[in-house]
Short mmCIF file of C-alpha atoms and ligand atoms in Angstrom, two decimals:
data_model
loop_
_atom_site.label_atom_id
_atom_site.label_comp_id
_atom_site.label_asym_id
_atom_site.label_seq_id
_atom_site.Cartn_x
_atom_site.Cartn_y
_atom_site.Cartn_z
CA MET A 14 31.12 74.24 -144.73
CA LYS A 15 32.96 71.17 -146.13
CA ASN A 16 36.87 71.65 -146.14
CA SER A 17 36.89 71.24 -149.93
CA SER A 18 34.83 74.43 -150.55
CA MET A 19 36.80 76.28 -147.88
CA TYR A 20 39.89 75.01 -149.76
CA GLU A 21 38.57 76.61 -153.07
CA PHE A 22 38.11 79.83 -151.36
CA ALA A 23 41.42 79.85 -149.64
CA ARG A 24 42.99 78.88 -153.00
CA GLU A 25 41.41 81.99 -154.63
CA GLN A 26 42.71 84.17 -151.91
CA PHE A 27 46.23 82.90 -152.31
CA SER A 28 46.07 83.14 -156.01
CA ALA A 29 45.11 86.90 -155.77
CA VAL A 30 48.51 87.52 -154.35
CA GLY A 31 50.19 85.11 -156.83
CA VAL A 32 50.53 81.99 -154.71
CA ASP A 33 49.49 78.65 -156.31
CA THR A 34 48.36 76.48 -153.39
CA GLU A 35 48.50 73.40 -155.55
CA ALA A 36 52.21 73.79 -156.31
CA ALA A 37 52.77 74.47 -152.62
CA LEU A 38 51.11 71.26 -151.64
CA GLU A 39 53.08 69.37 -154.25
CA ALA A 40 56.31 71.01 -152.96
CA LEU A 41 55.45 70.12 -149.36
CA ASN A 42 54.85 66.45 -150.21
CA GLU A 43 58.42 66.33 -151.52
CA ILE A 44 60.25 67.39 -148.20
CA PRO A 45 60.62 64.56 -145.81
CA VAL A 46 60.91 65.34 -142.07
CA SER A 47 63.21 63.12 -140.06
CA MET A 48 61.46 62.06 -136.90
CA HIS A 49 63.88 61.39 -133.93
CA CYS A 50 63.54 57.93 -132.48
CA TRP A 51 64.53 59.26 -129.02
CA GLN A 52 61.35 61.35 -128.26
CA GLY A 53 59.64 57.84 -127.44
CA ASP A 54 61.84 56.84 -124.73
CA ASP A 55 63.47 60.00 -123.18
CA VAL A 56 66.81 59.15 -125.00
CA ASP A 57 67.29 55.98 -123.13
CA GLY A 58 67.93 53.45 -126.03
CA PHE A 59 68.12 49.59 -125.78
CA GLU A 60 71.58 48.92 -124.20
CA ALA A 61 71.79 47.13 -120.88
CA PRO A 62 71.55 49.77 -118.32
CA GLU A 63 74.94 49.10 -116.78
CA LYS A 64 76.45 49.65 -120.16
CA ALA A 65 74.59 52.86 -120.82
CA GLY A 66 76.18 54.85 -118.03
CA ALA A 67 75.13 58.27 -117.01
CA GLY A 68 73.47 60.86 -119.38
CA ASN A 69 75.72 63.66 -120.41
CA GLY A 70 73.51 66.61 -121.35
CA CYS A 71 70.48 64.88 -122.84
CA VAL A 72 67.91 65.09 -120.07
CA ALA A 73 64.32 64.48 -120.55
CA THR A 74 62.21 65.67 -117.63
CA GLY A 75 58.84 64.35 -116.57
CA ASN A 76 57.51 60.90 -115.91
CA TYR A 77 54.43 60.43 -118.16
CA LEU A 78 53.07 56.99 -118.22
CA GLY A 79 53.78 54.40 -121.14
CA LYS A 80 57.35 55.07 -121.92
CA ALA A 81 58.51 52.65 -124.60
CA SER A 82 61.11 50.29 -123.30
CA ASN A 83 61.82 47.82 -126.03
CA PRO A 84 61.94 48.01 -129.92
CA ALA A 85 58.45 46.54 -130.33
CA GLU A 86 56.96 49.26 -128.29
CA LEU A 87 59.01 52.09 -129.74
CA MET A 88 58.08 50.84 -133.20
CA ALA A 89 54.30 50.61 -132.45
CA ASP A 90 54.55 54.19 -130.88
CA LEU A 91 56.03 55.53 -133.92
CA GLU A 92 53.57 53.87 -136.18
CA GLN A 93 50.79 55.55 -133.94
CA ALA A 94 52.48 58.94 -134.26
CA ALA A 95 53.21 58.74 -138.01
CA SER A 96 49.56 57.83 -138.66
CA HIS A 97 48.63 61.24 -137.54
CA ILE A 98 51.32 62.99 -139.76
CA PRO A 99 50.64 63.84 -143.43
CA GLY A 100 53.47 63.35 -146.11
CA PRO A 101 57.03 61.76 -146.17
CA LEU A 102 58.83 60.91 -142.94
CA ARG A 103 62.27 59.61 -142.18
CA LEU A 104 63.32 58.01 -138.85
CA ASN A 105 66.28 59.55 -137.21
CA LEU A 106 68.10 56.63 -135.26
CA HIS A 107 70.69 56.88 -132.62
CA ALA A 108 73.32 54.15 -132.32
CA ASN A 109 72.24 53.17 -128.86
CA TYR A 110 68.92 52.14 -130.43
CA ALA A 111 70.68 49.11 -131.93
CA THR A 112 67.96 46.19 -131.94
CA ASP A 113 69.67 42.99 -133.08
CA GLY A 114 72.34 40.92 -131.58
CA SER A 115 72.63 39.17 -128.25
CA PRO A 116 74.58 40.36 -126.59
CA LEU A 117 75.04 43.65 -128.49
CA PRO A 118 78.52 44.41 -129.41
CA GLU A 119 80.23 47.35 -127.94
CA ARG A 120 79.54 50.67 -129.69
CA ASN A 121 82.83 50.71 -131.55
CA GLU A 122 82.08 47.34 -133.08
CA LEU A 123 78.36 47.94 -134.17
CA THR A 124 77.46 46.99 -137.79
CA VAL A 125 74.55 47.41 -139.97
CA GLU A 126 73.28 43.98 -138.87
CA ASN A 127 72.74 45.38 -135.42
CA PHE A 128 69.98 47.47 -137.00
CA ARG A 129 68.32 44.85 -139.08
CA SER A 130 64.80 45.26 -137.53
CA TRP A 131 64.90 49.00 -137.96
CA ILE A 132 65.67 48.59 -141.58
CA ASP A 133 62.89 46.14 -142.02
CA TRP A 134 60.62 48.43 -140.09
CA ALA A 135 61.72 51.38 -142.30
CA LYS A 136 60.86 49.43 -145.57
CA ALA A 137 57.51 48.19 -144.25
CA ASN A 138 56.56 51.70 -143.16
CA GLN A 139 58.14 53.70 -146.10
CA PHE A 140 60.51 55.70 -143.93
CA GLY A 141 64.02 56.69 -144.96
CA ILE A 142 66.54 56.49 -142.15
CA ASP A 143 69.17 58.86 -140.76
CA PHE A 144 71.77 58.05 -138.16
CA ASN A 145 73.73 59.35 -135.32
CA PRO A 146 76.56 57.95 -133.26
CA THR A 147 75.88 57.92 -129.54
CA SER A 148 78.79 59.61 -127.92
CA PHE A 149 77.19 60.12 -124.48
CA SER A 150 75.40 57.88 -121.78
CA HIS A 151 78.34 55.55 -121.71
CA PRO A 152 81.07 54.60 -119.07
CA LYS A 153 83.67 56.02 -121.51
CA ALA A 154 81.88 59.40 -121.54
CA GLU A 155 81.37 59.61 -117.87
CA ASP A 156 83.65 62.51 -117.32
CA GLY A 157 82.01 64.43 -120.09
CA PHE A 158 84.66 64.09 -122.72
CA THR A 159 84.58 61.83 -125.87
CA LEU A 160 86.41 62.67 -129.17
CA SER A 161 88.30 65.62 -127.51
CA HIS A 162 89.40 63.50 -124.31
CA LYS A 163 92.94 63.86 -123.09
CA ASP A 164 93.31 59.95 -122.94
CA VAL A 165 94.18 58.70 -126.44
CA GLY A 166 92.57 55.23 -125.71
CA ILE A 167 89.17 56.95 -125.00
CA ARG A 168 89.48 59.15 -127.97
CA GLN A 169 90.13 56.06 -130.19
CA PHE A 170 87.22 54.33 -128.87
CA TRP A 171 84.87 57.26 -130.05
CA ILE A 172 86.74 57.55 -133.20
CA GLU A 173 86.06 53.89 -133.97
CA HIS A 174 82.38 54.43 -132.83
CA CYS A 175 81.86 57.22 -135.34
CA ILE A 176 83.61 55.42 -138.12
CA ALA A 177 81.31 52.29 -137.42
CA SER A 178 78.41 54.66 -137.50
CA ARG A 179 79.45 56.01 -140.94
CA LYS A 180 79.74 52.63 -142.23
CA ILE A 181 76.30 51.70 -140.91
CA GLY A 182 74.97 54.78 -142.48
CA ALA A 183 76.25 53.98 -145.86
CA ALA A 184 75.01 50.57 -145.73
CA ILE A 185 71.55 51.71 -144.67
CA GLY A 186 71.59 54.27 -147.34
CA GLU A 187 72.46 51.85 -150.18
CA GLU A 188 69.96 49.32 -148.91
CA LEU A 189 67.07 51.71 -148.60
CA ASN A 190 68.33 53.68 -151.89
CA SER A 191 68.07 56.85 -149.90
CA PRO A 192 71.12 58.59 -148.44
CA VAL A 193 71.54 58.58 -144.69
CA VAL A 194 72.46 61.93 -142.76
CA ASN A 195 75.01 60.96 -140.23
CA ASN A 196 75.11 63.42 -137.49
CA ILE A 197 77.96 63.65 -134.96
CA TRP A 198 77.14 65.48 -131.71
CA ILE A 199 79.34 65.17 -128.57
CA PRO A 200 78.89 66.63 -125.13
CA ASP A 201 82.38 67.53 -124.56
CA GLY A 202 83.04 70.59 -122.28
CA TYR A 203 83.75 72.09 -119.07
CA LYS A 204 81.53 73.22 -116.20
CA ASP A 205 83.87 75.79 -115.13
CA THR A 206 86.32 78.22 -116.93
CA PRO A 207 89.02 76.21 -118.71
CA ALA A 208 92.71 77.17 -118.51
CA ASP A 209 93.31 75.82 -121.98
CA ARG A 210 90.45 76.41 -124.53
CA MET A 211 92.75 75.44 -127.54
CA ALA A 212 93.84 71.90 -126.86
CA PRO A 213 90.47 69.98 -126.56
CA ARG A 214 89.59 71.77 -130.01
CA VAL A 215 92.81 70.68 -131.65
CA ARG A 216 92.11 67.00 -130.25
CA LEU A 217 88.40 67.27 -131.51
CA MET A 218 89.59 68.53 -134.83
CA GLU A 219 92.19 65.56 -135.26
CA SER A 220 89.61 63.00 -134.12
CA LEU A 221 87.06 64.26 -136.68
CA ASP A 222 89.87 63.95 -139.42
CA ALA A 223 90.43 60.44 -138.57
CA ILE A 224 86.88 59.58 -138.54
CA LEU A 225 86.45 61.25 -142.04
CA ALA A 226 89.63 59.62 -143.31
CA GLU A 227 87.91 56.34 -143.47
CA ASP A 228 86.77 55.86 -146.86
CA VAL A 229 82.90 55.54 -146.73
CA SER A 230 80.43 56.12 -149.66
CA LYS A 231 79.72 59.88 -149.87
CA LYS A 232 76.64 58.99 -152.09
CA TRP A 233 74.89 56.78 -149.32
CA ASN A 234 76.35 58.60 -146.22
CA ILE A 235 76.17 62.35 -145.59
CA ASP A 236 78.43 63.49 -142.66
CA ALA A 237 77.17 66.34 -140.50
CA VAL A 238 78.50 67.93 -137.33
CA GLU A 239 76.47 69.81 -134.66
CA SER A 240 77.51 72.51 -132.59
CA LYS A 241 76.14 73.71 -129.13
CA LEU A 242 76.31 76.78 -126.96
CA PHE A 243 76.35 75.10 -123.69
CA GLY A 244 74.80 72.13 -121.87
CA ILE A 245 73.81 71.12 -118.28
CA GLY A 246 77.12 70.69 -116.42
CA VAL A 247 78.98 72.18 -119.29
CA GLU A 248 78.16 75.87 -118.81
CA SER A 249 81.42 77.42 -119.24
CA TYR A 250 82.95 75.83 -122.38
CA THR A 251 81.82 73.64 -125.18
CA VAL A 252 84.58 72.17 -127.36
CA GLY A 253 82.34 71.87 -130.40
CA SER A 254 81.15 75.47 -130.50
CA SER A 255 79.42 77.17 -133.37
CA GLU A 256 82.74 78.70 -134.71
CA PHE A 257 84.38 75.45 -134.45
CA TYR A 258 82.00 73.52 -136.59
CA LEU A 259 81.29 76.05 -139.04
CA GLY A 260 84.97 76.20 -139.82
CA TYR A 261 85.28 72.53 -139.69
CA ALA A 262 82.30 71.78 -142.06
CA ALA A 263 83.32 74.50 -144.37
CA THR A 264 86.94 73.38 -144.70
CA ARG A 265 86.23 69.69 -144.98
CA GLN A 266 82.92 70.29 -147.18
CA ILE A 267 80.62 68.30 -145.05
CA ALA A 268 77.14 69.10 -143.67
CA LEU A 269 76.67 71.50 -140.88
CA CYS A 270 73.84 70.72 -138.33
CA LEU A 271 72.02 73.75 -136.95
CA ASP A 272 70.00 72.87 -133.87
CA ALA A 273 67.57 75.63 -133.11
CA GLY A 274 68.14 75.27 -129.33
CA HIS A 275 71.87 75.57 -129.47
CA PHE A 276 72.48 79.32 -129.85
CA HIS A 277 72.05 82.50 -127.79
CA PRO A 278 68.36 82.86 -127.29
CA THR A 279 68.09 86.07 -129.33
CA GLU A 280 70.05 84.78 -132.27
CA SER A 281 68.18 83.98 -135.43
CA VAL A 282 68.79 80.66 -136.75
CA ALA A 283 66.82 81.42 -139.80
CA ASP A 284 69.36 84.06 -140.69
CA LYS A 285 72.19 81.63 -140.53
CA ILE A 286 70.94 79.38 -143.30
CA SER A 287 71.78 81.55 -146.24
CA ALA A 288 75.17 82.53 -144.74
CA ALA A 289 76.25 78.87 -143.94
CA LEU A 290 75.20 77.65 -147.32
CA LEU A 291 77.71 79.80 -149.07
CA TYR A 292 80.40 77.87 -147.43
CA VAL A 293 79.02 74.22 -146.59
CA PRO A 294 77.67 71.86 -149.17
CA GLU A 295 74.56 70.96 -147.08
CA LEU A 296 72.71 71.76 -143.86
CA LEU A 297 70.98 69.48 -141.33
CA LEU A 298 68.30 71.17 -139.21
CA HIS A 299 67.50 70.03 -135.81
CA VAL A 300 64.22 71.61 -135.46
CA SER A 301 63.65 72.23 -131.74
CA ARG A 302 62.62 74.95 -129.19
CA GLY A 303 64.91 76.30 -126.64
CA VAL A 304 63.40 77.60 -123.37
CA ARG A 305 65.75 79.44 -121.02
CA TRP A 306 68.36 76.85 -120.25
CA ASP A 307 66.80 74.08 -122.11
CA SER A 308 67.06 73.32 -125.73
CA ASP A 309 64.80 70.63 -126.36
CA HIS A 310 61.10 71.55 -125.89
CA VAL A 311 58.53 70.21 -128.43
CA VAL A 312 58.56 72.19 -131.50
CA ALA A 313 55.97 74.82 -131.43
CA LEU A 314 54.69 76.98 -134.53
CA ASP A 315 56.16 80.09 -132.84
CA ASP A 316 57.67 82.88 -134.79
CA PRO A 317 61.48 81.72 -134.55
CA THR A 318 60.58 78.27 -135.75
CA THR A 319 58.36 79.37 -138.50
CA ALA A 320 61.03 81.69 -139.80
CA ILE A 321 63.62 78.86 -139.88
CA LEU A 322 61.19 76.61 -141.90
CA GLN A 323 60.02 79.48 -144.15
CA GLU A 324 63.71 80.42 -144.80
CA CYS A 325 64.35 76.74 -145.98
CA VAL A 326 61.93 76.91 -148.63
CA SER A 327 62.01 80.54 -149.71
CA SER A 328 65.87 80.39 -150.02
CA GLY A 329 65.35 78.08 -152.98
CA GLN A 330 67.93 75.75 -151.37
CA MET A 331 65.63 72.91 -150.00
CA ASP A 332 67.73 70.37 -151.96
CA ARG A 333 70.63 71.25 -149.75
CA ILE A 334 68.77 71.08 -146.60
CA HIS A 335 67.65 68.05 -144.41
CA VAL A 336 64.97 68.72 -141.92
CA GLY A 337 65.32 66.68 -138.63
CA LEU A 338 63.58 67.16 -135.36
CA ASP A 339 65.26 67.03 -132.00
CA PHE A 340 63.34 67.34 -128.76
CA PHE A 341 62.39 65.20 -125.79
CA ASP A 342 59.76 65.73 -123.36
CA ALA A 343 58.60 63.21 -120.76
CA SER A 344 56.09 65.35 -119.08
CA ILE A 345 53.29 64.80 -121.66
CA ASN A 346 52.23 62.03 -123.91
CA ARG A 347 55.22 61.17 -125.78
CA ILE A 348 53.29 60.14 -128.93
CA ALA A 349 51.36 63.46 -128.82
CA ALA A 350 54.69 65.28 -128.51
CA TRP A 351 55.91 63.67 -131.65
CA VAL A 352 52.62 64.38 -133.39
CA ILE A 353 52.56 68.12 -132.46
CA GLY A 354 56.29 68.70 -133.15
CA THR A 355 56.44 66.98 -136.58
CA ARG A 356 53.08 68.58 -137.79
CA ASN A 357 54.29 71.85 -136.73
CA ALA A 358 57.51 71.47 -138.68
CA LYS A 359 55.43 70.61 -141.80
CA LYS A 360 53.11 73.48 -141.04
CA GLY A 361 56.01 75.85 -141.06
CA LEU A 362 57.33 74.52 -144.29
CA LEU A 363 53.92 74.84 -145.70
CA LYS A 364 53.76 78.51 -144.57
CA GLY A 365 56.90 79.18 -146.35
CA LEU A 366 55.66 77.61 -149.40
CA LEU A 367 52.60 79.81 -149.21
CA GLN A 368 54.41 82.98 -148.90
CA PRO A 369 54.26 85.44 -151.92
CA THR A 370 58.21 85.17 -152.08
CA LYS A 371 58.43 86.03 -155.68
CA GLN A 372 56.35 89.25 -155.34
CA LEU A 373 57.99 90.24 -152.13
CA ARG A 374 61.58 90.02 -153.96
CA GLU A 375 60.27 92.15 -156.69
CA LEU A 376 59.08 94.89 -154.29
CA GLU A 377 62.50 94.65 -152.53
CA GLN A 378 64.43 94.88 -155.90
CA ALA A 379 62.23 97.95 -156.68
CA GLY A 380 63.08 99.50 -153.44
CA ASP A 381 59.36 99.63 -152.41
CA TYR A 382 59.87 98.58 -148.73
CA THR A 383 56.61 99.99 -147.85
CA SER A 384 54.83 97.59 -149.96
CA ARG A 385 57.14 94.81 -148.96
CA LEU A 386 56.16 95.28 -145.33
CA ALA A 387 52.48 95.68 -146.29
CA MET A 388 52.42 92.54 -148.35
CA MET A 389 54.51 90.51 -145.91
CA GLU A 390 52.16 91.34 -142.94
CA ASP A 391 48.94 90.93 -144.79
CA ALA A 392 50.19 87.41 -145.95
CA ARG A 393 50.17 86.40 -142.36
CA SER A 394 46.42 86.34 -142.11
CA LEU A 395 45.76 84.35 -145.47
CA PRO A 396 44.12 81.06 -144.54
CA TRP A 397 46.98 78.80 -144.61
CA GLY A 398 45.29 76.53 -142.00
CA THR A 399 42.62 75.75 -144.54
CA VAL A 400 45.31 74.74 -147.09
CA TRP A 401 46.97 72.48 -144.29
CA ASN A 402 43.70 70.69 -143.55
CA GLU A 403 43.31 70.04 -147.22
CA TYR A 404 46.82 68.52 -147.32
CA CYS A 405 45.96 66.15 -144.44
CA GLU A 406 42.66 65.21 -146.09
CA ARG A 407 44.45 64.27 -149.34
CA GLN A 408 47.02 62.44 -147.28
CA GLN A 409 44.31 60.52 -145.55
CA THR A 410 45.56 61.91 -142.25
CA ALA A 411 43.46 63.64 -139.49
CA GLY A 412 43.14 67.39 -139.71
CA ASP A 413 43.73 69.74 -136.91
CA ASN A 414 41.76 69.03 -133.80
CA GLN A 415 40.92 65.56 -135.18
CA TRP A 416 43.78 63.37 -134.16
CA LEU A 417 44.10 63.60 -130.48
CA GLY A 418 41.27 61.39 -129.56
CA ALA A 419 43.07 58.50 -131.36
CA VAL A 420 46.20 59.13 -129.38
CA LYS A 421 44.27 59.23 -126.23
CA ARG A 422 42.57 55.92 -127.00
CA TYR A 423 46.00 54.42 -127.64
CA GLU A 424 47.13 55.78 -124.12
CA GLN A 425 44.00 53.87 -122.67
CA GLU A 426 44.60 50.70 -124.75
CA GLU A 427 48.31 50.29 -124.87
CA LEU A 428 50.45 52.69 -122.81
CA VAL A 429 48.69 52.19 -119.41
CA LYS A 430 49.43 48.55 -119.54
CA ARG A 431 53.19 49.19 -119.77
C1 RNT B 33 72.23 67.53 -127.92
C2 RNT B 33 72.07 67.53 -129.47
C3 RNT B 33 71.85 66.20 -129.90
C4 RNT B 33 70.92 65.33 -129.19
C5 RNT B 33 70.69 63.96 -129.80
C6 RNT B 33 70.02 63.04 -128.91
O1 RNT B 33 72.34 68.75 -127.29
O2 RNT B 33 71.07 68.38 -129.63
O3 RNT B 33 71.35 66.34 -131.21
O4 RNT B 33 69.72 65.83 -128.75
O5 RNT B 33 71.69 63.46 -130.40
ZN1 ZN B 34 70.35 68.43 -131.68
#
């Protein structure tokens, strides 16, 4: 059977429970997903290795062939991945992926011109851009502290880097006519039990205030802060914890980043969205998958992930939520990892858009929880995959089970030569 006839059949089935698949597809096409540049090269970036220093918590394990090691390779790989992903995309850039300038300036002196090639690339490929200061993998972060460091000079360096990043974000946003989400994540914390839990948090709060004090366009640069439960080598205490940043984002009215891998494993990140949005103006999601101690597996369409993406759309708050990805897996084809994870994020959003939300709410309002559960569970087996494949077709992108061959060919033709 042709997909188009299958789609007509699926459309009727959804329509029977009051869901308009055409409206869902239109809405899906309005939600960009921000693809993270760092899946393509295991978070290495382009700085000279002696400058980059040790990793601090962002560890990609595996040694799959063909890692991108320069801007041209990373851009080509991103284009290959993007060609298998339907709908709008943004590029989530880290400051250590500066492309232009020889030598590159220190991180606290970076300017928009150091990202000129990326801006041109984004224009050519119709991507928006998001940005992140890189406060790790650097000699000044080697003891694991940055914005909360005891040493005022080191703190000042990272404050300047974050200010430079905000200015870069605003300049890129204005040039692309699309606001840049600028997300601060720092690795700061202790492996072992601290004697003073307060002092580093006071220093982090003051550093963030100094960063935000710089007058940067709010129209083009959206500040966000990202919490974490723990990291490798930072098992006992993370300065930028969930409570720290929820309080910070709420009192400073900036965006809060929820990384799906940064909470206790049984916490529902989906449930945090409606609570946080009462107090912070916007949310950034780092869609990711935590597995035991690791928070960065390729996004799967598992229940917790689907619940997050469904909640984004069914909350009716999509205009205040930015969807970004954050995973790094070096044990499989890196381009396939991007494609799988990004398609899954979009599938989760589509599943949310195809939920009979209005009807479920009416049942809830009427107190008919039996029917609510029945409808919710029956909705799970509606043919959303057919609607997804229709979307891929309309976007001239391969449907499920149709894209991997091209990625394998690219591996044979390009990646093996690296
Ligand atoms: C690290 C955070 C952060 C990074 C990126 C590379 O635990 O999740 O978002 O993954 O900045
Ligand atoms: Zn993250």
